[in-house]
Short mmCIF file of C-alpha atoms in Angstrom, two decimals:
data_model
loop_
_atom_site.label_atom_id
_atom_site.label_comp_id
_atom_site.label_asym_id
_atom_site.label_seq_id
_atom_site.Cartn_x
_atom_site.Cartn_y
_atom_site.Cartn_z
CA MET A 1 152.66 22.84 99.10
CA ARG A 2 152.48 19.65 101.11
CA CYS A 3 150.24 16.82 99.94
CA ILE A 4 148.15 15.64 102.92
CA VAL A 5 144.79 13.92 103.20
CA ARG A 6 142.46 15.49 105.73
CA LEU A 7 139.95 13.58 107.83
CA ILE A 8 137.28 15.33 109.90
CA HIS A 9 136.52 13.32 113.04
CA ARG A 10 132.90 14.38 113.02
CA PHE A 11 132.37 13.00 109.52
CA PRO A 12 134.41 9.81 109.23
CA VAL A 13 134.68 8.13 105.85
CA LEU A 14 132.28 5.23 105.65
CA GLY A 15 134.25 1.99 105.78
CA LEU A 16 133.12 -1.55 105.26
CA PHE A 17 133.66 -3.81 108.24
CA LEU A 18 134.20 -7.07 106.47
CA PHE A 19 134.71 -9.85 108.86
CA LEU A 20 132.81 -11.57 106.05
CA ALA A 21 130.22 -14.31 106.10
CA GLY A 22 127.35 -15.56 103.94
CA CYS A 23 125.73 -18.51 102.20
CA GLY A 24 123.59 -18.56 99.11
CA ALA A 25 120.83 -20.03 97.02
CA ASP A 26 119.57 -23.57 96.72
CA SER A 27 120.45 -23.75 93.05
CA PRO A 28 122.66 -21.74 90.74
CA SER A 29 121.20 -19.22 88.34
CA SER A 30 121.46 -20.18 84.70
CA GLY A 31 123.82 -18.17 82.55
CA SER A 32 127.08 -18.28 80.71
CA ILE A 33 130.15 -16.10 80.54
CA SER A 34 129.67 -13.39 77.95
CA SER A 35 131.50 -10.40 76.59
CA ASP A 36 129.99 -7.05 75.67
CA SER A 37 132.19 -4.81 73.51
CA SER A 38 129.60 -2.01 73.64
CA ARG A 39 130.53 -1.13 77.24
CA PRO A 40 132.51 2.06 77.91
CA PRO A 41 136.30 1.68 78.22
CA THR A 42 136.47 2.32 81.96
CA ALA A 43 134.35 1.54 85.00
CA VAL A 44 131.97 4.39 85.69
CA VAL A 45 129.89 5.63 88.60
CA LEU A 46 126.56 7.24 87.78
CA PRO A 47 125.48 10.51 89.44
CA ASP A 48 123.84 8.56 92.26
CA ALA A 49 126.91 7.80 94.40
CA GLY A 50 125.44 4.45 95.37
CA ASN A 51 125.14 3.19 91.81
CA ARG A 52 127.12 0.16 90.69
CA PRO A 53 129.68 0.49 87.87
CA GLN A 54 129.42 -1.02 84.44
CA PRO A 55 132.04 -3.73 83.79
CA PRO A 56 135.27 -2.08 82.57
CA THR A 57 136.63 -3.29 79.25
CA SER A 58 140.24 -2.76 80.30
CA GLU A 59 142.02 -4.11 83.36
CA PRO A 60 141.91 -1.53 86.19
CA ASP A 61 144.92 -0.42 88.21
CA LEU A 62 144.16 -0.47 91.92
CA ARG A 63 145.42 1.64 94.81
CA ILE A 64 145.90 -0.58 97.86
CA ARG A 65 146.53 0.79 101.33
CA ILE A 66 148.95 -1.79 102.69
CA LEU A 67 149.75 -0.14 106.02
CA SER A 68 148.56 2.71 108.20
CA ARG A 69 150.92 3.84 110.96
CA SER A 70 150.51 6.36 113.74
CA VAL A 71 152.70 9.45 114.06
CA PRO A 72 155.36 9.86 115.33
CA LEU A 73 156.55 7.17 112.93
CA GLU A 74 159.82 5.60 113.96
CA SER A 75 162.22 3.42 112.00
CA LEU A 76 160.02 2.15 109.18
CA VAL A 77 162.31 0.06 106.96
CA ILE A 78 161.66 -0.08 103.21
CA GLY A 79 163.57 -2.00 100.53
CA SER A 80 166.20 -4.73 100.56
CA MET A 81 169.99 -4.79 100.52
CA GLY A 82 171.56 -3.94 97.17
CA GLN A 83 168.45 -2.17 95.88
CA ARG A 84 168.46 1.46 94.73
CA LEU A 85 165.27 3.45 95.21
CA LEU A 86 164.03 6.72 93.71
CA ILE A 87 162.41 9.05 96.25
CA LEU A 88 160.38 12.14 95.36
CA ASP A 89 159.18 14.36 98.20
CA GLY A 90 156.05 16.46 97.96
CA CYS A 91 157.63 19.43 99.72
CA GLU A 92 160.28 20.44 97.19
CA SER A 93 159.34 18.05 94.35
CA ARG A 94 162.94 16.93 94.45
CA ALA A 95 164.11 13.50 93.32
CA ARG A 96 166.81 11.51 95.11
CA ILE A 97 168.32 8.05 94.61
CA LEU A 98 169.26 6.20 97.80
CA GLU A 99 170.64 2.76 98.64
CA ALA A 100 168.16 0.44 100.34
CA PRO A 101 167.17 -0.51 102.89
CA LEU A 102 165.86 2.93 103.82
CA THR A 103 164.88 3.89 107.36
CA LEU A 104 162.12 6.48 107.64
CA ASN A 105 160.98 8.56 110.60
CA LEU A 106 158.22 11.16 110.63
CA ASP A 107 157.59 13.82 113.25
CA GLU A 108 154.31 15.71 113.32
CA THR A 109 155.97 19.11 113.10
CA SER A 110 159.49 18.74 111.73
CA GLY A 111 158.73 16.35 108.87
CA TRP A 112 160.55 13.34 107.41
CA ARG A 113 164.01 12.04 108.26
CA VAL A 114 165.18 9.50 105.70
CA HIS A 115 168.55 7.74 105.65
CA ASP A 116 169.90 4.83 103.64
CA VAL A 117 172.26 1.96 104.31
CA LEU A 118 175.25 4.13 103.31
CA SER A 119 174.25 6.81 105.86
CA HIS A 120 173.09 9.22 103.17
CA ARG A 121 170.25 11.29 104.60
CA PHE A 122 167.70 13.94 103.76
CA ASP A 123 165.08 15.77 105.83
CA THR A 124 161.93 17.66 104.92
CA ASP A 125 160.69 20.81 106.60
CA GLU A 126 157.15 19.50 106.97
CA PRO A 127 155.25 16.18 106.86
CA CYS A 128 154.58 16.09 103.12
CA SER A 129 153.91 13.05 100.94
CA LEU A 130 156.71 10.81 99.68
CA SER A 131 156.82 8.71 96.51
CA ILE A 132 159.19 5.74 96.34
CA ARG A 133 159.93 3.82 93.13
CA THR A 134 162.24 1.01 92.10
CA LEU A 135 164.69 1.68 89.27
CA ARG A 136 164.52 -0.24 86.00
CA THR A 137 167.92 -1.78 86.67
CA ASN A 138 166.74 -3.23 90.02
CA SER A 139 164.09 -5.63 91.23
CA SER A 140 160.56 -4.43 90.49
CA VAL A 141 159.37 -5.17 94.03
CA ILE A 142 159.74 -3.32 97.32
CA GLU A 143 160.01 -5.31 100.53
CA ILE A 144 158.29 -3.95 103.63
CA GLU A 145 158.36 -5.89 106.89
CA GLY A 146 159.08 -9.21 105.20
CA ARG A 147 156.46 -8.96 102.44
CA GLN A 148 156.93 -8.06 98.80
CA TYR A 149 154.88 -5.35 97.11
CA PRO A 150 154.90 -3.72 93.67
CA GLY A 151 157.71 -1.19 93.19
CA VAL A 152 155.38 1.82 93.39
CA LEU A 153 154.76 3.24 96.85
CA GLU A 154 153.14 6.42 98.18
CA LEU A 155 153.47 7.54 101.81
CA VAL A 156 150.56 9.86 102.55
CA PRO A 157 150.35 11.78 105.85
CA ILE A 158 146.79 12.00 107.18
CA GLU A 159 145.80 15.34 108.66
CA THR A 160 143.02 15.22 111.25
CA ILE A 161 140.89 18.03 112.60
CA SER A 162 139.27 17.33 115.94
CA PRO A 163 135.89 18.88 116.81
CA GLY A 164 136.39 22.43 118.09
CA ALA A 165 140.10 22.45 117.25
CA VAL A 166 141.64 25.56 115.70
CA SER A 167 144.46 23.79 113.92
CA SER A 168 144.99 20.37 112.39
CA SER A 169 147.60 17.78 113.18
CA ILE A 170 149.22 14.78 111.53
CA ARG A 171 148.13 11.62 113.30
CA SER A 172 148.99 8.84 110.87
CA VAL A 173 150.64 7.85 107.58
CA ASP A 174 149.10 5.63 104.90
CA LEU A 175 151.33 3.46 102.72
CA VAL A 176 149.64 2.96 99.36
CA THR A 177 150.81 0.88 96.42
CA ARG A 178 149.49 0.55 92.86
CA ILE A 179 148.92 -2.77 91.14
CA ALA A 180 147.04 -4.15 88.15
CA MET A 181 143.89 -6.10 89.02
CA GLU A 182 145.08 -9.50 87.78
CA SER A 183 148.37 -9.15 89.67
CA TYR A 184 146.39 -8.26 92.79
CA ILE A 185 143.85 -11.13 92.80
CA PRO A 186 146.30 -14.04 93.51
CA GLY A 187 147.51 -12.31 96.69
CA VAL A 188 143.90 -11.99 97.84
CA LEU A 189 143.29 -15.70 97.25
CA ASP A 190 146.32 -16.62 99.34
CA GLY A 191 145.21 -14.22 102.05
CA GLU A 192 141.59 -15.38 102.15
CA LEU A 193 141.80 -19.17 101.65
CA TYR A 194 143.77 -22.16 102.89
CA GLY A 195 146.26 -23.54 100.38
CA HIS A 196 145.00 -27.14 100.59
CA TRP A 197 141.43 -26.23 99.59
CA PRO A 198 140.14 -27.28 96.13
CA VAL A 199 141.10 -25.15 93.13
CA THR A 200 137.42 -24.61 92.32
CA THR A 201 137.02 -22.82 95.67
CA PHE A 202 139.92 -20.56 94.65
CA GLN A 203 138.27 -19.88 91.29
CA ALA A 204 134.91 -18.97 92.83
CA GLN A 205 136.68 -16.73 95.35
CA ALA A 206 138.65 -15.08 92.53
CA VAL A 207 135.45 -14.01 90.77
CA ALA A 208 133.92 -12.67 93.99
CA ALA A 209 137.10 -10.82 94.99
CA ARG A 210 137.54 -9.34 91.49
CA SER A 211 133.92 -8.15 91.36
CA TYR A 212 134.21 -6.56 94.78
CA ALA A 213 137.47 -4.84 93.82
CA VAL A 214 135.98 -3.44 90.59
CA ALA A 215 133.06 -1.97 92.53
CA GLU A 216 135.31 -0.47 95.20
CA HIS A 217 137.72 0.95 92.60
CA ALA A 218 134.86 2.69 90.79
CA TYR A 219 133.31 4.05 93.98
CA TRP A 220 136.48 5.37 95.65
CA SER A 221 138.42 6.57 92.60
CA ASP A 222 137.60 10.24 93.20
CA ARG A 223 136.72 10.07 96.91
CA ARG A 224 139.95 9.09 98.66
CA HIS A 225 143.60 8.23 98.01
CA PHE A 226 143.13 4.43 98.00
CA ASP A 227 140.56 1.97 96.64
CA LEU A 228 141.03 -0.98 98.99
CA VAL A 229 142.62 -1.83 102.32
CA SER A 230 144.93 -4.82 102.62
CA GLY A 231 143.03 -6.41 105.49
CA PRO A 232 139.58 -7.29 106.86
CA ALA A 233 138.24 -3.79 106.13
CA SER A 234 138.35 -4.77 102.43
CA GLN A 235 140.17 -7.95 101.42
CA VAL A 236 143.17 -9.68 102.98
CA TRP A 237 146.06 -9.34 100.51
CA ASN A 238 149.38 -11.16 100.94
CA GLY A 239 151.33 -9.12 98.41
CA ILE A 240 152.84 -10.41 95.16
CA ASP A 241 154.72 -13.49 96.40
CA VAL A 242 151.91 -15.98 95.72
CA SER A 243 151.21 -19.70 95.46
CA GLU A 244 150.75 -21.59 92.22
CA ILE A 245 147.13 -22.52 93.03
CA ALA A 246 146.26 -18.84 93.56
CA ARG A 247 148.03 -17.79 90.37
CA SER A 248 146.31 -20.54 88.35
CA ALA A 249 142.82 -19.76 89.76
CA ALA A 250 143.19 -16.07 88.96
CA GLU A 251 144.45 -16.73 85.44
CA SER A 252 141.70 -19.27 84.63
CA THR A 253 139.00 -16.72 85.61
CA ARG A 254 140.83 -13.69 84.21
CA GLY A 255 138.56 -10.67 83.73
CA ILE A 256 135.39 -12.47 84.85
CA VAL A 257 133.05 -10.49 87.11
CA LEU A 258 129.55 -10.91 88.50
CA VAL A 259 126.86 -8.65 87.05
CA HIS A 260 123.21 -7.94 87.69
CA GLU A 261 121.17 -5.92 85.20
CA GLY A 262 124.38 -5.00 83.36
CA ARG A 263 126.28 -3.64 86.36
CA VAL A 264 128.93 -5.15 88.61
CA VAL A 265 127.83 -6.81 91.85
CA PRO A 266 129.86 -5.71 94.91
CA ALA A 267 130.42 -9.36 95.81
CA TYR A 268 130.86 -9.49 99.58
CA TYR A 269 131.98 -12.79 101.04
CA SER A 270 132.96 -14.42 104.30
CA SER A 271 134.67 -17.17 106.19
CA CYS A 272 131.57 -18.95 107.51
CA CYS A 273 127.88 -18.02 107.44
CA GLY A 274 126.74 -20.57 110.04
CA GLY A 275 123.81 -21.37 107.74
CA MET A 276 122.25 -17.93 108.36
CA PRO A 277 123.10 -15.59 105.48
CA ALA A 278 122.37 -11.87 105.66
CA SER A 279 121.23 -9.03 103.44
CA ALA A 280 123.89 -6.49 102.46
CA PHE A 281 121.32 -3.73 102.99
CA GLN A 282 120.89 -4.76 106.63
CA ALA A 283 124.39 -6.05 107.46
CA ILE A 284 126.66 -3.67 105.49
CA SER A 285 124.90 -0.36 104.85
CA ALA A 286 121.67 1.10 103.49
CA ARG A 287 123.08 1.85 100.03
CA THR A 288 120.55 1.39 97.25
CA THR A 289 123.08 -0.88 95.49
CA HIS A 290 122.69 -3.38 98.33
CA GLU A 291 119.02 -4.04 97.61
CA ILE A 292 119.71 -6.20 94.55
CA PRO A 293 118.75 -9.93 94.54
CA PRO A 294 122.37 -11.24 94.50
CA LEU A 295 122.94 -9.62 97.90
CA GLN A 296 119.78 -10.80 99.66
CA PRO A 297 119.57 -13.59 102.28
CA ARG A 298 118.60 -16.99 100.93
CA LEU A 299 118.66 -20.63 101.94
CA SER A 300 122.14 -22.13 102.27
CA PRO A 301 123.19 -24.78 99.74
CA GLN A 302 123.83 -28.17 101.31
CA PRO A 303 126.41 -29.08 102.31
CA CYS A 304 127.51 -25.58 103.33
CA CYS A 305 129.82 -24.82 106.24
CA GLU A 306 129.09 -27.61 108.72
CA ALA A 307 132.79 -28.50 108.87
CA SER A 308 133.90 -25.00 109.83
CA PRO A 309 135.47 -24.59 113.30
CA VAL A 310 133.44 -21.38 113.70
CA ARG A 311 130.12 -22.83 112.52
CA SER A 312 128.95 -22.46 116.13
CA TRP A 313 130.46 -20.86 119.23
CA GLU A 314 129.46 -19.73 122.70
CA LEU A 315 130.11 -16.72 124.95
CA ARG A 316 128.81 -16.00 128.47
CA TYR A 317 128.46 -12.61 130.18
CA SER A 318 127.68 -11.30 133.64
CA LEU A 319 124.10 -10.03 133.86
CA GLU A 320 125.28 -7.00 135.81
CA ASP A 321 127.88 -6.20 133.14
CA VAL A 322 125.24 -6.37 130.44
CA ALA A 323 122.90 -4.06 132.38
CA SER A 324 125.73 -1.57 132.88
CA ALA A 325 126.55 -1.69 129.16
CA VAL A 326 122.91 -1.03 128.26
CA ARG A 327 122.88 2.06 130.49
CA GLU A 328 126.16 3.29 129.02
CA SER A 329 124.91 2.82 125.47
CA ASP A 330 121.74 4.78 126.23
CA PRO A 331 122.01 7.00 129.35
CA LYS A 332 118.25 7.67 129.19
CA GLU A 333 117.55 4.03 130.00
CA ASN A 334 117.32 3.22 133.72
CA PHE A 335 117.93 -0.43 132.94
CA GLY A 336 118.48 -2.87 135.79
CA ARG A 337 119.81 -6.42 136.00
CA LEU A 338 119.00 -8.34 132.83
CA ASN A 339 116.16 -10.83 133.36
CA THR A 340 115.16 -12.06 129.89
CA ILE A 341 116.13 -11.55 126.26
CA ARG A 342 114.36 -12.68 123.11
CA ILE A 343 114.71 -12.29 119.37
CA SER A 344 111.96 -10.01 118.06
CA LYS A 345 112.88 -9.97 114.37
CA ARG A 346 114.65 -12.33 111.96
CA ASN A 347 115.47 -12.20 108.26
CA PRO A 348 114.03 -14.83 105.85
CA ALA A 349 117.07 -17.09 106.47
CA GLY A 350 116.47 -17.02 110.25
CA ARG A 351 119.32 -14.64 111.10
CA PRO A 352 118.44 -12.46 114.12
CA LEU A 353 117.95 -8.76 113.32
CA GLU A 354 116.55 -7.36 116.57
CA TYR A 355 116.38 -8.24 120.25
CA ILE A 356 114.22 -7.18 123.19
CA LEU A 357 116.01 -7.09 126.55
CA ARG A 358 113.93 -6.95 129.77
CA ASP A 359 115.17 -6.26 133.28
CA GLN A 360 113.87 -7.51 136.63
CA ALA A 361 111.58 -4.49 136.97
CA ASN A 362 110.00 -5.44 133.61
CA ARG A 363 111.59 -2.45 131.85
CA SER A 364 112.43 -3.34 128.24
CA ILE A 365 114.66 -2.03 125.51
CA SER A 366 114.78 -2.94 121.82
CA MET A 367 118.20 -3.31 120.25
CA SER A 368 119.34 -4.09 116.70
CA ALA A 369 121.67 -7.04 116.17
CA ARG A 370 124.43 -4.66 115.10
CA ARG A 371 124.08 -2.52 118.22
CA PHE A 372 123.85 -5.61 120.44
CA ARG A 373 127.06 -7.04 118.98
CA SER A 374 128.85 -3.70 119.35
CA MET A 375 127.77 -3.49 122.98
CA LEU A 376 128.97 -7.02 123.76
CA ALA A 377 132.29 -6.28 122.06
CA GLN A 378 133.08 -3.87 124.91
CA LEU A 379 132.53 -6.51 127.59
CA ARG A 380 134.80 -9.20 129.01
CA PRO A 381 133.07 -12.58 128.72
CA LEU A 382 133.10 -14.83 131.75
CA GLY A 383 136.35 -16.77 131.89
CA ARG A 384 138.16 -14.30 129.63
CA THR A 385 140.71 -11.66 130.60
CA GLU A 386 139.94 -9.21 127.77
CA PRO A 387 136.87 -8.06 125.82
CA VAL A 388 136.01 -10.26 122.82
CA ILE A 389 134.27 -9.19 119.62
CA PRO A 390 131.49 -11.72 118.90
CA LYS A 391 132.28 -13.44 115.61
CA SER A 392 129.00 -12.44 113.98
CA GLU A 393 125.59 -10.88 114.54
CA ALA A 394 123.94 -14.31 114.23
CA MET A 395 123.47 -14.80 117.97
CA GLU A 396 120.83 -16.80 119.84
CA PRO A 397 120.83 -15.35 123.39
CA ARG A 398 119.23 -16.59 126.58
CA VAL A 399 119.52 -16.01 130.31
CA ALA A 400 120.60 -19.21 132.06
CA ASP A 401 122.56 -20.15 135.18
CA GLY A 402 122.82 -16.52 136.27
CA ALA A 403 124.49 -15.37 133.01
CA LEU A 404 123.72 -14.15 129.51
CA VAL A 405 124.54 -17.10 127.25
CA ILE A 406 125.22 -16.39 123.58
CA LEU A 407 125.08 -19.26 121.10
CA GLY A 408 126.63 -17.84 117.97
CA ARG A 409 126.70 -18.98 114.35
CA GLY A 410 129.43 -18.31 111.80
CA PHE A 411 132.06 -15.62 111.43
CA GLY A 412 131.25 -12.21 109.96
CA HIS A 413 128.46 -10.19 108.44
CA GLY A 414 126.86 -13.03 106.50
CA VAL A 415 126.56 -11.55 103.00
CA GLY A 416 127.44 -13.34 99.77
CA LEU A 417 129.84 -16.23 99.30
CA CYS A 418 130.60 -18.40 102.32
CA GLN A 419 134.20 -19.60 102.01
CA TYR A 420 133.75 -22.80 104.02
CA GLY A 421 130.53 -23.39 102.12
CA ALA A 422 132.32 -22.90 98.79
CA ARG A 423 134.89 -25.43 99.91
CA ALA A 424 132.16 -27.94 100.77
CA ARG A 425 130.46 -27.43 97.40
CA ALA A 426 133.80 -27.88 95.60
CA GLU A 427 134.42 -31.14 97.48
CA ALA A 428 130.91 -32.24 96.49
CA GLY A 429 131.92 -31.83 92.83
CA ASP A 430 130.39 -28.47 91.87
CA ALA A 431 132.17 -26.42 89.18
CA TRP A 432 133.34 -22.96 90.19
CA GLU A 433 130.64 -21.34 88.03
CA GLU A 434 127.95 -23.26 89.91
CA ILE A 435 129.47 -22.35 93.26
CA VAL A 436 129.71 -18.63 92.67
CA LEU A 437 126.22 -18.36 91.17
CA ARG A 438 124.70 -20.26 94.12
CA TYR A 439 125.88 -17.52 96.42
CA TYR A 440 124.83 -14.58 94.22
CA PRO A 441 121.39 -15.60 92.84
CA GLU A 442 120.11 -13.83 89.72
CA ALA A 443 123.66 -12.68 88.88
CA GLY A 444 125.46 -13.53 85.66
CA LEU A 445 129.10 -13.95 84.66
CA VAL A 446 130.76 -11.60 82.19
CA ARG A 447 134.35 -11.58 80.91
CA SER A 448 135.03 -7.89 81.32
CA TRP A 449 138.58 -7.84 79.89
CA LYS A 450 140.93 -10.38 78.34
#
């Protein structure tokens, strides 16, 4: 039997769009790092699917989706010269040892075609899963497209069923690797931060990234075939070839996670909040776990992210294009040329949540910040040749000079730690504990494992 993950187009898996942003409290919460040996041995999820896990007492192993490729898949190269790899296919459960680099092709109907550097080859009758492992006598890493990953790799075909379709089809392949948490964190630090930033920024980021990964691991462990995506949908991860500053920051904060009321905080973070942090409940999703104090909007610590190149930005749009986009987003609206736009609702930090757009015939439409940003993402700004996704939902719009002018703040959804803000606080002399607790008020720090 082939091992395939099915996705129903009508019910897509909820993903987190983390173009990340956020700034935190005026002062850090008091608290020290503690250890609680009474916790259960593994992270758990309570019956309510939205509940946060308890801190695990042993280091979790994570499943990271490092690539997702469309089918037909052509000439994917895995491994390096001189390396021998063990391949197990899910069709016949047969093991083979081949000489790397391997070249893999996958056809939707006829299955895998795999050949090695010595021209040895095997095919499968259908698009089943493949497992690839390094041998003990070889390097413990697998190279894929110039990056090094742990020597444990799963290739999982994704079967999709379109609405009204009688049969399913293979549309993509996920490449998933397994890695221990503390081996994973340094690659996240290198992927998320600039190497010349202060080590205390790296340490604060390590705690946030670890806390987020623990929460995601607990939530997705029995829901899908991976816990995290190597990219903006979860956390940018550069693999296992890491810098010394990233390795040191991860080791010095080993096992430390953020908790609130005894459970792990899903510690979202971002590049730049623009001084307008957001609530996870409003900016991420309406999970009950997002209503906790550490994930609420609050005043930004000063200095925060004034030095960021994306602290502020501007986009301009044709009024006719905006009107057309409004009509396309809601066919019931007979909306004409945009005349005025105003912010009708803000969060306590001043971040816009809702807009009212009015046309020249005085017809109006209310639109959430999320919907407004999604609509603008389909449009080509004036002076641009392609559509541009606005960097965040923190937008101050106005009609001026015959155009819709957007003055934007920051980069991302605005929840939790602000990376440029954390850098500024580190340069101002704050310790990493102070930095991370500023951005997650009422949270505490716990050493979950040693």
